[in-house]
CSV table of C-alpha atoms and ligand atoms in Angstrom, one decimal:
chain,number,residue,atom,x,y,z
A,27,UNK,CA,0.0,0.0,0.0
A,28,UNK,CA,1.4,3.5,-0.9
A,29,UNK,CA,-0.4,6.6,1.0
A,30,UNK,CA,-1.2,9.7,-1.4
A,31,UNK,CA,0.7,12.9,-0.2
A,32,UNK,CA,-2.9,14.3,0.0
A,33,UNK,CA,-3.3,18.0,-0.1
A,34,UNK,CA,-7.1,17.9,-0.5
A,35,UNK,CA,-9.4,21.5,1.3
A,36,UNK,CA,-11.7,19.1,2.1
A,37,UNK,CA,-12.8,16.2,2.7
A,38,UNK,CA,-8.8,15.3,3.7
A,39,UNK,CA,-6.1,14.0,5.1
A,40,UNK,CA,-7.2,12.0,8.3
A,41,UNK,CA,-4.5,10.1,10.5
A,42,UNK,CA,-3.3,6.9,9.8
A,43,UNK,CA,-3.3,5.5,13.4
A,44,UNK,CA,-7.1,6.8,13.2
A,45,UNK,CA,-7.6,4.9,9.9
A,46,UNK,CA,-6.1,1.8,10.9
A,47,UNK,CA,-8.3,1.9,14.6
A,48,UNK,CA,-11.4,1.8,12.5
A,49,UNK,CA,-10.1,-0.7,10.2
A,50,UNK,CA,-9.4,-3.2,13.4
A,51,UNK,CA,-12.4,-2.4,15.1
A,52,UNK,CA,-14.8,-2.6,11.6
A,53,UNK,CA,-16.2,-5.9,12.1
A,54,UNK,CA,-16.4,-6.1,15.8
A,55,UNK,CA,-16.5,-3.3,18.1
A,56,UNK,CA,-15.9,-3.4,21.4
A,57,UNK,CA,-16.9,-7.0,21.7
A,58,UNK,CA,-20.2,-6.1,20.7
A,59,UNK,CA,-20.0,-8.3,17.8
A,60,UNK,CA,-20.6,-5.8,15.1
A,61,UNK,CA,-19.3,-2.7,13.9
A,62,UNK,CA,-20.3,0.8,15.5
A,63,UNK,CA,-22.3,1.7,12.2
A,64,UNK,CA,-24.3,-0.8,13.1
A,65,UNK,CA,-25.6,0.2,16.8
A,66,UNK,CA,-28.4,1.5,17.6
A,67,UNK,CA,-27.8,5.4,18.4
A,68,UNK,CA,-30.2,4.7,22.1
A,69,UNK,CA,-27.4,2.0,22.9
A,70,UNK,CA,-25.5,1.8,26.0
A,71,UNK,CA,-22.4,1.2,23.6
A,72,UNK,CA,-23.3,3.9,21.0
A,73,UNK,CA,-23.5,6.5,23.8
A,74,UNK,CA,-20.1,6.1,25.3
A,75,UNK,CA,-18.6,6.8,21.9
A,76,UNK,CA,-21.2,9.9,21.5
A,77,UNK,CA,-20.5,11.5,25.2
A,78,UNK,CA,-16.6,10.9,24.6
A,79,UNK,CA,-16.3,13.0,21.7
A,80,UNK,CA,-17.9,15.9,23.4
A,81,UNK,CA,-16.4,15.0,26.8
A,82,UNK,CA,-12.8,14.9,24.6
A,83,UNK,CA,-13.8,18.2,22.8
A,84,UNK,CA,-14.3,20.4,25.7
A,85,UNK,CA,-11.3,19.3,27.3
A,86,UNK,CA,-9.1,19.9,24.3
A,87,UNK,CA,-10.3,23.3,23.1
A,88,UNK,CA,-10.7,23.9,27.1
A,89,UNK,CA,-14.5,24.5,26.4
A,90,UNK,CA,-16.3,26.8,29.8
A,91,UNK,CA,-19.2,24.9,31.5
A,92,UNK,CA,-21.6,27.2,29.9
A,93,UNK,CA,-21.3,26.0,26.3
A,94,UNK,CA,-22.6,23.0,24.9
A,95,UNK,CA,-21.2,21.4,22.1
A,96,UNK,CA,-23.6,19.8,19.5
A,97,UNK,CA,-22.9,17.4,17.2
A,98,UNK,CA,-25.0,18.4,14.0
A,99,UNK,CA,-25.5,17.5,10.1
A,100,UNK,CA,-25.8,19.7,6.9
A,101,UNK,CA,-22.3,20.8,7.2
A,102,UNK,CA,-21.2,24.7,7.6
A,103,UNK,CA,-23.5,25.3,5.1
A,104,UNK,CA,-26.6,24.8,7.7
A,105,UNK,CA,-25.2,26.8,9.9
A,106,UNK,CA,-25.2,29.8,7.5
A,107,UNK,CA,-29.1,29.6,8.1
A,108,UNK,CA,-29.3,28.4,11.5
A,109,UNK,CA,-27.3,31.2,12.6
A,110,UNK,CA,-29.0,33.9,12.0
A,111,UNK,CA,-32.7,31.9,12.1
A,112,UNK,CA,-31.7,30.9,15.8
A,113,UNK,CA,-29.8,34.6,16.8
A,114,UNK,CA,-31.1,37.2,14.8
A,115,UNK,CA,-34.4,38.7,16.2
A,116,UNK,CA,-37.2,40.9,14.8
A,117,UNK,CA,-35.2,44.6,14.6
A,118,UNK,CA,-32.2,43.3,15.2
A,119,UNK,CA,-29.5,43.6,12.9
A,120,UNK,CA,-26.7,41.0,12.1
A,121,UNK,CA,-23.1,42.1,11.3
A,122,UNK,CA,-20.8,40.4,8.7
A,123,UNK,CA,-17.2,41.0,8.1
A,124,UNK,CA,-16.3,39.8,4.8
A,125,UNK,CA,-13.0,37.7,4.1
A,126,UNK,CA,-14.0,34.9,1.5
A,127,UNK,CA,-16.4,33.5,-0.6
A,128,UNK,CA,-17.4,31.4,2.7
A,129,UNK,CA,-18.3,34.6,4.7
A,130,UNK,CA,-20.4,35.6,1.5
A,131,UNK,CA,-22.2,32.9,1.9
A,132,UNK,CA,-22.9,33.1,5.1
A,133,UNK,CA,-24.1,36.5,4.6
A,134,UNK,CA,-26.4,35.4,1.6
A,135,UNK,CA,-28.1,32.9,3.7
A,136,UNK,CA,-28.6,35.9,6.7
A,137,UNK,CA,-30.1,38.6,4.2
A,138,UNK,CA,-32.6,35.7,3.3
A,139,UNK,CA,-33.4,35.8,7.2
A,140,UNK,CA,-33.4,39.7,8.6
A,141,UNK,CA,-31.4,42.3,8.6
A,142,UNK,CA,-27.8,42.7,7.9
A,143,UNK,CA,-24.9,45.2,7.3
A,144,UNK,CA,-21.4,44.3,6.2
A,145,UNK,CA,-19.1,45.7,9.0
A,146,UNK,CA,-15.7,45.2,6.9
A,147,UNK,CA,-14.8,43.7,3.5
A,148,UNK,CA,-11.5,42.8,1.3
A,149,UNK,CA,-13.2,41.7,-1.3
A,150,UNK,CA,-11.8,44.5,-3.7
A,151,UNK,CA,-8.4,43.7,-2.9
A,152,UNK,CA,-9.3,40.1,-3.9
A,153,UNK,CA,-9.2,38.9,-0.4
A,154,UNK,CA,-6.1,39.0,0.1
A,155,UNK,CA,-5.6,40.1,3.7
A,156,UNK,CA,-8.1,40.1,7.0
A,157,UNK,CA,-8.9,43.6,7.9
A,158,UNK,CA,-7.6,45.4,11.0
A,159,UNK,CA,-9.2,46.3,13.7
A,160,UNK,CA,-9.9,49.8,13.1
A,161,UNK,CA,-11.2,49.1,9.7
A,162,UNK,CA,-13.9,47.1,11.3
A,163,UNK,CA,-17.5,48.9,11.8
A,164,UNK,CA,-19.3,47.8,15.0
A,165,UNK,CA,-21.6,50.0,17.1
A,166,UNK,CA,-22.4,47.9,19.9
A,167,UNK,CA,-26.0,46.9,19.2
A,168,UNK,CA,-26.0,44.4,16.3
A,169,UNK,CA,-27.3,40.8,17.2
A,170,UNK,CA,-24.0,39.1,16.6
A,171,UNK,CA,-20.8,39.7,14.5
A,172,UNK,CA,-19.9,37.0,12.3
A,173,UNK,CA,-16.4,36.0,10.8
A,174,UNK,CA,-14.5,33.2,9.2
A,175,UNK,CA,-11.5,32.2,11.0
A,176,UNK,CA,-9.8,31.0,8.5
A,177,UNK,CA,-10.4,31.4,4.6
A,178,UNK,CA,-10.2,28.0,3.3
A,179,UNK,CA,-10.2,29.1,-0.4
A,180,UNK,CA,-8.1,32.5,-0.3
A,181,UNK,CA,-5.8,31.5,2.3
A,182,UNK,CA,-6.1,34.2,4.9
A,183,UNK,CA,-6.6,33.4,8.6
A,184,UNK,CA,-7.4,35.7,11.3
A,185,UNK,CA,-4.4,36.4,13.3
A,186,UNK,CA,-6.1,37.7,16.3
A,187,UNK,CA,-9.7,37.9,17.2
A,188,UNK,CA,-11.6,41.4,16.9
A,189,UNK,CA,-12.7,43.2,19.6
A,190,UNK,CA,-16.9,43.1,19.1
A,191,UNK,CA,-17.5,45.7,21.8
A,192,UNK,CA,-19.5,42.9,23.8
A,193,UNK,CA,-21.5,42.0,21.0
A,194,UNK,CA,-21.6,37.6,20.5
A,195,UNK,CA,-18.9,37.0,17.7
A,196,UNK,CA,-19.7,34.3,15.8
A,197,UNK,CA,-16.9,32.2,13.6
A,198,UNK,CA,-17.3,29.9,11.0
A,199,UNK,CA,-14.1,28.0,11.8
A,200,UNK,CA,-14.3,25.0,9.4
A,201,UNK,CA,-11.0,24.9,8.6
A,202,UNK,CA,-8.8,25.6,11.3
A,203,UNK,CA,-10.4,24.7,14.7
A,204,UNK,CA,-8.7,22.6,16.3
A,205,UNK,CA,-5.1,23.8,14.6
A,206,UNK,CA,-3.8,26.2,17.4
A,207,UNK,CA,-5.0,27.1,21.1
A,208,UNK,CA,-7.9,29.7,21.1
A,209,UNK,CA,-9.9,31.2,23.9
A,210,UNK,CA,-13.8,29.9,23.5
A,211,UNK,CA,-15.1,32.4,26.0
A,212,UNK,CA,-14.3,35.1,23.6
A,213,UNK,CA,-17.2,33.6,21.3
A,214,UNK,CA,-21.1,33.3,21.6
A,215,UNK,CA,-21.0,30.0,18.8
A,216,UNK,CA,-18.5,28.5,17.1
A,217,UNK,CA,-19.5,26.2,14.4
A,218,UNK,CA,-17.2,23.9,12.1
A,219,UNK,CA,-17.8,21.0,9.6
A,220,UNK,CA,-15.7,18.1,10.4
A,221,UNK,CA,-14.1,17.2,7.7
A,222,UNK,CA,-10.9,19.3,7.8
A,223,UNK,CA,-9.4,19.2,11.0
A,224,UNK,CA,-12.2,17.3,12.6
A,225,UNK,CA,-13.0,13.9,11.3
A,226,UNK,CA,-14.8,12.8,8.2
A,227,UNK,CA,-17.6,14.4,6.6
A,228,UNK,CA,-21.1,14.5,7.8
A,229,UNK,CA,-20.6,16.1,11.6
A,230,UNK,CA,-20.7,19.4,12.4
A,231,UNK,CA,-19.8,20.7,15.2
A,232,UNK,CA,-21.3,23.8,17.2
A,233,UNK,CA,-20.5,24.8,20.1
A,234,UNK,CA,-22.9,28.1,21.8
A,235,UNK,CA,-22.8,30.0,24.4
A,236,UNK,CA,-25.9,28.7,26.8
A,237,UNK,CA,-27.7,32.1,27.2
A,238,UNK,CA,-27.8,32.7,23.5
A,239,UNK,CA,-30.1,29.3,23.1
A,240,UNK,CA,-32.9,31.7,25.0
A,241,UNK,CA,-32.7,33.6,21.8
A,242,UNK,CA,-34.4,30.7,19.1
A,243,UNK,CA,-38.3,31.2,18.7
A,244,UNK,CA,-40.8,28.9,19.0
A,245,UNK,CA,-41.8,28.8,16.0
A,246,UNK,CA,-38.8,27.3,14.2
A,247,UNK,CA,-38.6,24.2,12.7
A,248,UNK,CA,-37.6,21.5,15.2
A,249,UNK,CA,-34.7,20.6,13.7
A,250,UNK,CA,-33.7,24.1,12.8
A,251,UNK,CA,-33.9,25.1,16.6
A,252,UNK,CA,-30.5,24.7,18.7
A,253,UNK,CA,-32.8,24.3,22.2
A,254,UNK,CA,-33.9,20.8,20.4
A,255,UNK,CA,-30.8,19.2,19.8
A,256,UNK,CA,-28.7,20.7,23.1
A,257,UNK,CA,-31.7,19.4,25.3
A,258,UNK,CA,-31.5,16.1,23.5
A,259,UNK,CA,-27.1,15.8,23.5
A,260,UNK,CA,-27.3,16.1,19.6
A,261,UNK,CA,-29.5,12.7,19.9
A,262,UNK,CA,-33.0,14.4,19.2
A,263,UNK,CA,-32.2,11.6,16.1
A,264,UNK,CA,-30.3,9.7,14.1
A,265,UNK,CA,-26.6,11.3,14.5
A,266,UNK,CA,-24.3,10.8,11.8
A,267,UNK,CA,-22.8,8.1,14.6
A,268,UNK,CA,-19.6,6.3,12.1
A,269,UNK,CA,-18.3,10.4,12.1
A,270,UNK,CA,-18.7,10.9,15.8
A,271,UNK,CA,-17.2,7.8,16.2
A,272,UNK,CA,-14.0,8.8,13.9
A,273,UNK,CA,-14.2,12.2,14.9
A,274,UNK,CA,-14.0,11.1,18.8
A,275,UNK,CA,-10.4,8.9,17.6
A,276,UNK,CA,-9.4,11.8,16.0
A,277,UNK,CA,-9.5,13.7,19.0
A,278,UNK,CA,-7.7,11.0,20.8
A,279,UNK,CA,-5.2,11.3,18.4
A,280,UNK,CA,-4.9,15.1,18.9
A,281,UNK,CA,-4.1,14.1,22.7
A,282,UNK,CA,-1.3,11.4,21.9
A,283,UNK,CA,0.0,14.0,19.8
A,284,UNK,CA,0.5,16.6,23.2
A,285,UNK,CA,-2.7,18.4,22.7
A,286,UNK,CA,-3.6,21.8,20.7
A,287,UNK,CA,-0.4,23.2,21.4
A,288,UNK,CA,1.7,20.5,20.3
A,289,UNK,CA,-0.2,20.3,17.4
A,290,UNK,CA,-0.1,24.2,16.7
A,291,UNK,CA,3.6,24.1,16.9
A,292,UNK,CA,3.6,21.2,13.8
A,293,UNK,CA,1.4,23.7,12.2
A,294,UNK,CA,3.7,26.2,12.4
A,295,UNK,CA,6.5,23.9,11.0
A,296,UNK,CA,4.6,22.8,8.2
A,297,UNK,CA,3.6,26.2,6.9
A,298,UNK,CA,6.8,27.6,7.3
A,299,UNK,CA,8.5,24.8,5.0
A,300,UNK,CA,5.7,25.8,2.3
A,301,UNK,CA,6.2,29.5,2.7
A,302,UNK,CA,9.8,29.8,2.5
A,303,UNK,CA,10.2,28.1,-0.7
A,304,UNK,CA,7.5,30.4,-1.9
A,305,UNK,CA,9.6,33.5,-0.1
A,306,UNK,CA,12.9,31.8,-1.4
A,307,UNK,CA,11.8,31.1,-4.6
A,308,UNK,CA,13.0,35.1,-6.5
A,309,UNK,CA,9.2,35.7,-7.3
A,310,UNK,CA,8.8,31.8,-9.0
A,311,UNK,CA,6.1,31.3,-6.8
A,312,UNK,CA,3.9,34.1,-5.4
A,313,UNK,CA,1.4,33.7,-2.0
A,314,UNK,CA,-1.8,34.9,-2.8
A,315,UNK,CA,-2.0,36.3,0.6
A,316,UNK,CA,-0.3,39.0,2.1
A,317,UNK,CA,2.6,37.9,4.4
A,318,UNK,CA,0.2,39.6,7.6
A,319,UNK,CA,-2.7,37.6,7.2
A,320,UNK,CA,-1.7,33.9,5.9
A,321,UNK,CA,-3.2,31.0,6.8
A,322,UNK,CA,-2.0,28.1,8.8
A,323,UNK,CA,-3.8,25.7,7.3
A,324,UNK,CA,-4.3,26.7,3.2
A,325,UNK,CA,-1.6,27.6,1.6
A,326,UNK,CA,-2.5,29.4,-1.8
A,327,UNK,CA,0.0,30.4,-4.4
A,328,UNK,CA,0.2,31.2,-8.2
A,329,UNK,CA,3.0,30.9,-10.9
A,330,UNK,CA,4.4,33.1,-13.2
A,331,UNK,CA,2.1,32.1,-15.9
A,332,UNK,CA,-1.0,30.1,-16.5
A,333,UNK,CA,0.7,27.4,-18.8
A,334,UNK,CA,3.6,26.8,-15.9
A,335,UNK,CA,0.8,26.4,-13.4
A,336,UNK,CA,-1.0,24.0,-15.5
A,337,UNK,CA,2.1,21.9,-15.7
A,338,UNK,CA,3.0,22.3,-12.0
A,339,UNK,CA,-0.1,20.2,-11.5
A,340,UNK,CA,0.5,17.6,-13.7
A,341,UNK,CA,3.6,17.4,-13.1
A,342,UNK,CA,2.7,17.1,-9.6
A,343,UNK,CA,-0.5,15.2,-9.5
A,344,UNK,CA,2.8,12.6,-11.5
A,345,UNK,CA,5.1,12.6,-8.6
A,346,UNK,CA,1.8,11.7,-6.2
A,347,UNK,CA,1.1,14.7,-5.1
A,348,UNK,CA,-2.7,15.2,-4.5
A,349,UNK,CA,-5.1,17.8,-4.3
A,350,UNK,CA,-3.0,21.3,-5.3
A,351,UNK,CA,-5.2,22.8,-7.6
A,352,UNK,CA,-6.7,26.5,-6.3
A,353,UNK,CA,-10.4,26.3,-5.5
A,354,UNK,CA,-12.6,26.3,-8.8
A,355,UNK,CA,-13.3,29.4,-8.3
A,356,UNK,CA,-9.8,31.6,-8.3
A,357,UNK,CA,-7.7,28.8,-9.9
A,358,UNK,CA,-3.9,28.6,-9.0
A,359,UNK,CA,-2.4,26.2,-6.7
A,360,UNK,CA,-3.3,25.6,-2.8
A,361,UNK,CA,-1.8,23.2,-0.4
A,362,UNK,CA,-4.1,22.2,2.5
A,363,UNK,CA,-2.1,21.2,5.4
A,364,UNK,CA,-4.9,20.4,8.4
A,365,UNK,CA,-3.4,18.6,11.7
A,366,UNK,CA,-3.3,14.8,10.0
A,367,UNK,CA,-0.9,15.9,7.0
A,368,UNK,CA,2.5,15.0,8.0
A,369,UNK,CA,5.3,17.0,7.9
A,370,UNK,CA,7.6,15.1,5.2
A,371,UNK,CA,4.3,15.4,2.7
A,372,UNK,CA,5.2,19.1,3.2
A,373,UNK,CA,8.7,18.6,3.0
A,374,UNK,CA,8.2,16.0,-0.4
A,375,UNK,CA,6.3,19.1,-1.5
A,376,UNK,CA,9.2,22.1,-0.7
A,377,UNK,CA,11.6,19.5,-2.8
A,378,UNK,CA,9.3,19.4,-5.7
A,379,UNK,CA,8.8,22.9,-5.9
A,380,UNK,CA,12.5,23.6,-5.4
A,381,UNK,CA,13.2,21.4,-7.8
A,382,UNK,CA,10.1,22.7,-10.3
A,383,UNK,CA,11.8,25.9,-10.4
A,384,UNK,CA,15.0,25.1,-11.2
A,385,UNK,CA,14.1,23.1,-14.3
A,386,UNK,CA,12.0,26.0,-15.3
B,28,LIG,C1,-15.5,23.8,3.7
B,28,LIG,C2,-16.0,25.0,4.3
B,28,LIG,C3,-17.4,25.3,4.4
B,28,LIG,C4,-18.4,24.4,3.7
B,28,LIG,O1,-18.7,23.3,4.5
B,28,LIG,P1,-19.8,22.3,4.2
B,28,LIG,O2,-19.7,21.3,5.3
B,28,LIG,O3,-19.5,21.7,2.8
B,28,LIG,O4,-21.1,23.0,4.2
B,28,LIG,C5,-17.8,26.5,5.0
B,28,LIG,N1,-16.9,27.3,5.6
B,28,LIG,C6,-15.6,27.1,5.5
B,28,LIG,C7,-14.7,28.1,6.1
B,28,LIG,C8,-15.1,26.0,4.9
B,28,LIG,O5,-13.8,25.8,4.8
């Protein structure tokens, strides 16, 4: 068996020790004679899994009493609507600060809701760069701010969190919880889909801060509402119970590994290795970000010409290199480098580009 070196935004890389824990246990988990897809979700075996992924959550992002983390489905893209149907009231006005095509998204599915105003955007300078905090307009009275930690597709991450003058912030942070040590209690909800740093696809996590569930209205659509699901412990019904179950081993992975911080400090490494040779390389390869506000965890670059990046894929996708084409919708190259991509895929990756631009 050969392993990809797999760069993929999403769904992607996922441990191997995690991989080959659920390949053991497929047939016959825990002694209960069949494999965890196949418990029921009101089990006695089903719910250890369930409350140790929450349990193993809270104590690795250091989660305060007064949140509770749900275990949802419909991915981010739910959450652009449950946010505002569950926070934003009649009057009330919702504030979006614009850093990506995901926050634009999110902000589509609010305006559909009630009312909204953009407190910052870098869309005209293509997204390069998270704005400052004196670029950002908050007054104080909007329902909640909302931002994207970490922009997946432009490769931009906020570097430090704004200042929301006591109003809830609100983070989309699909694609890099979980990648460096973060205070929760500066957040009303955080909500992520799990297949990035998380686990596989089909989880999402939220985690909301309990006062705000006072907020959602009766009327909303049972499954819509955030009361149902944190008065049930996600199991109002069927949970996506194979992803909690891999997402809970991922976790425990996390911990082998010496936590968040341990992990944040391979982060570091790995990005570093990818942005030197980009920094190194005389202008070959240029970061689509600007130095101030790059990501972490999406590394996004472009070459000298259109035909060059064309054949840096190929000639790439060759040497086994998955996964490096820019999102569909800005093209160029991007390396995703979440917490289960190892180091030496982004070292196999500085030596190919090093050795890329000296042929060319
Ligand atoms: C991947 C991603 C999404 C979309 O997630 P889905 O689970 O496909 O809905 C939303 N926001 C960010 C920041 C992402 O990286």
């Amino acid at each position: 068996m050969k392993r990809a070196y797999n760069f993929y935004a999403g769904p992607a890389a996922l441990p191997l020790e995690v991989l080959q824990e659920a390949q053991a246990e497929l047939l016959d988990f825990g002694g209960t004679g069949m494999s965890v897809m196949e418990l029921s979700h009101r089990s006695k075996d089903y719910d250890a899994v369930h409350e140790g992924a929450g349990q193993r959550l809270r104590q690795l992002l250091n989660i305060p009493a007064d949140y509770e983390v749900l275990f949802l489905q419909g991915g981010a893209s739910l959450q652009f609507a449950m946010v505002p149907l569950n926070l934003l009231g009649e009057g009330e006005t919702a504030n979006y600060i614009l850093t990506g095509s995901w926050s634009e998204k999110a902000l589509a599915e609010a305006v559909k809701v009630g009312q909204t105003k953009v407190g910052a955007s870098t869309k005209e300078e293509k997204f390069r760069r998270i704005p400052s905090q004196g670029e950002l307009e908050i007054t104080g009275d909007e329902a909640y701010v909302h931002i994207t930690s970490n922009n997946t597709i432009y490769g931009t991450q906020w570097q430090e969190f704004p200042d929301t003058k006591g109003v809830p912030l609100v983070a989309d942070m699909s694609s890099d919880i979980l990648s460096k040590p973060f205070d929760v209690s500066r957040f009303g909800l955080i909500y992520a889909g799990a297949q990035k740093n998380l686990g596989p696809s089909g989880v999402t996590v939220v985690i909301i801060r309990r006062d705000l569930l006072g907020r959602s209205r009766e009327e909303l659509p049972t499954m819509l509402n955030y009361n149902t699901h944190a008065k049930a412990r996600s199991l109002y019904n069927t949970p996506p119970t194979f992803g909690i179950y891999l997402l809970g081993k991922v976790l425990s992975w996390v911990e082998r590994k010496g936590g968040v911080a341990a992990i944040a400090r391979q982060n570091e490494l790995k990005a570093r290795i990818l942005y030197d040779a980009i920094d190194q390389s005389g202008g070959f390869y240029r970061g689509h970000a600007e130095k101030e506000s790059r990501s972490l965890m999406n590394v996004t670059f472009n070459l000298p010409t259109e035909e060059l990046e064309k054949e840096f894929l190929a000639e790439a996708a060759a040497a086994g290199f998955v996964g490096l084409g820019g999102h569909r919708s800005i093209g160029g190259c991007r390396a995703s480098i979440y917490n289960a991509v190892p180091v030496e895929a982004c070292e196999a990756l500085r030596d190919f580009m090093l050795a890329f631009k000296a042929k060319h």
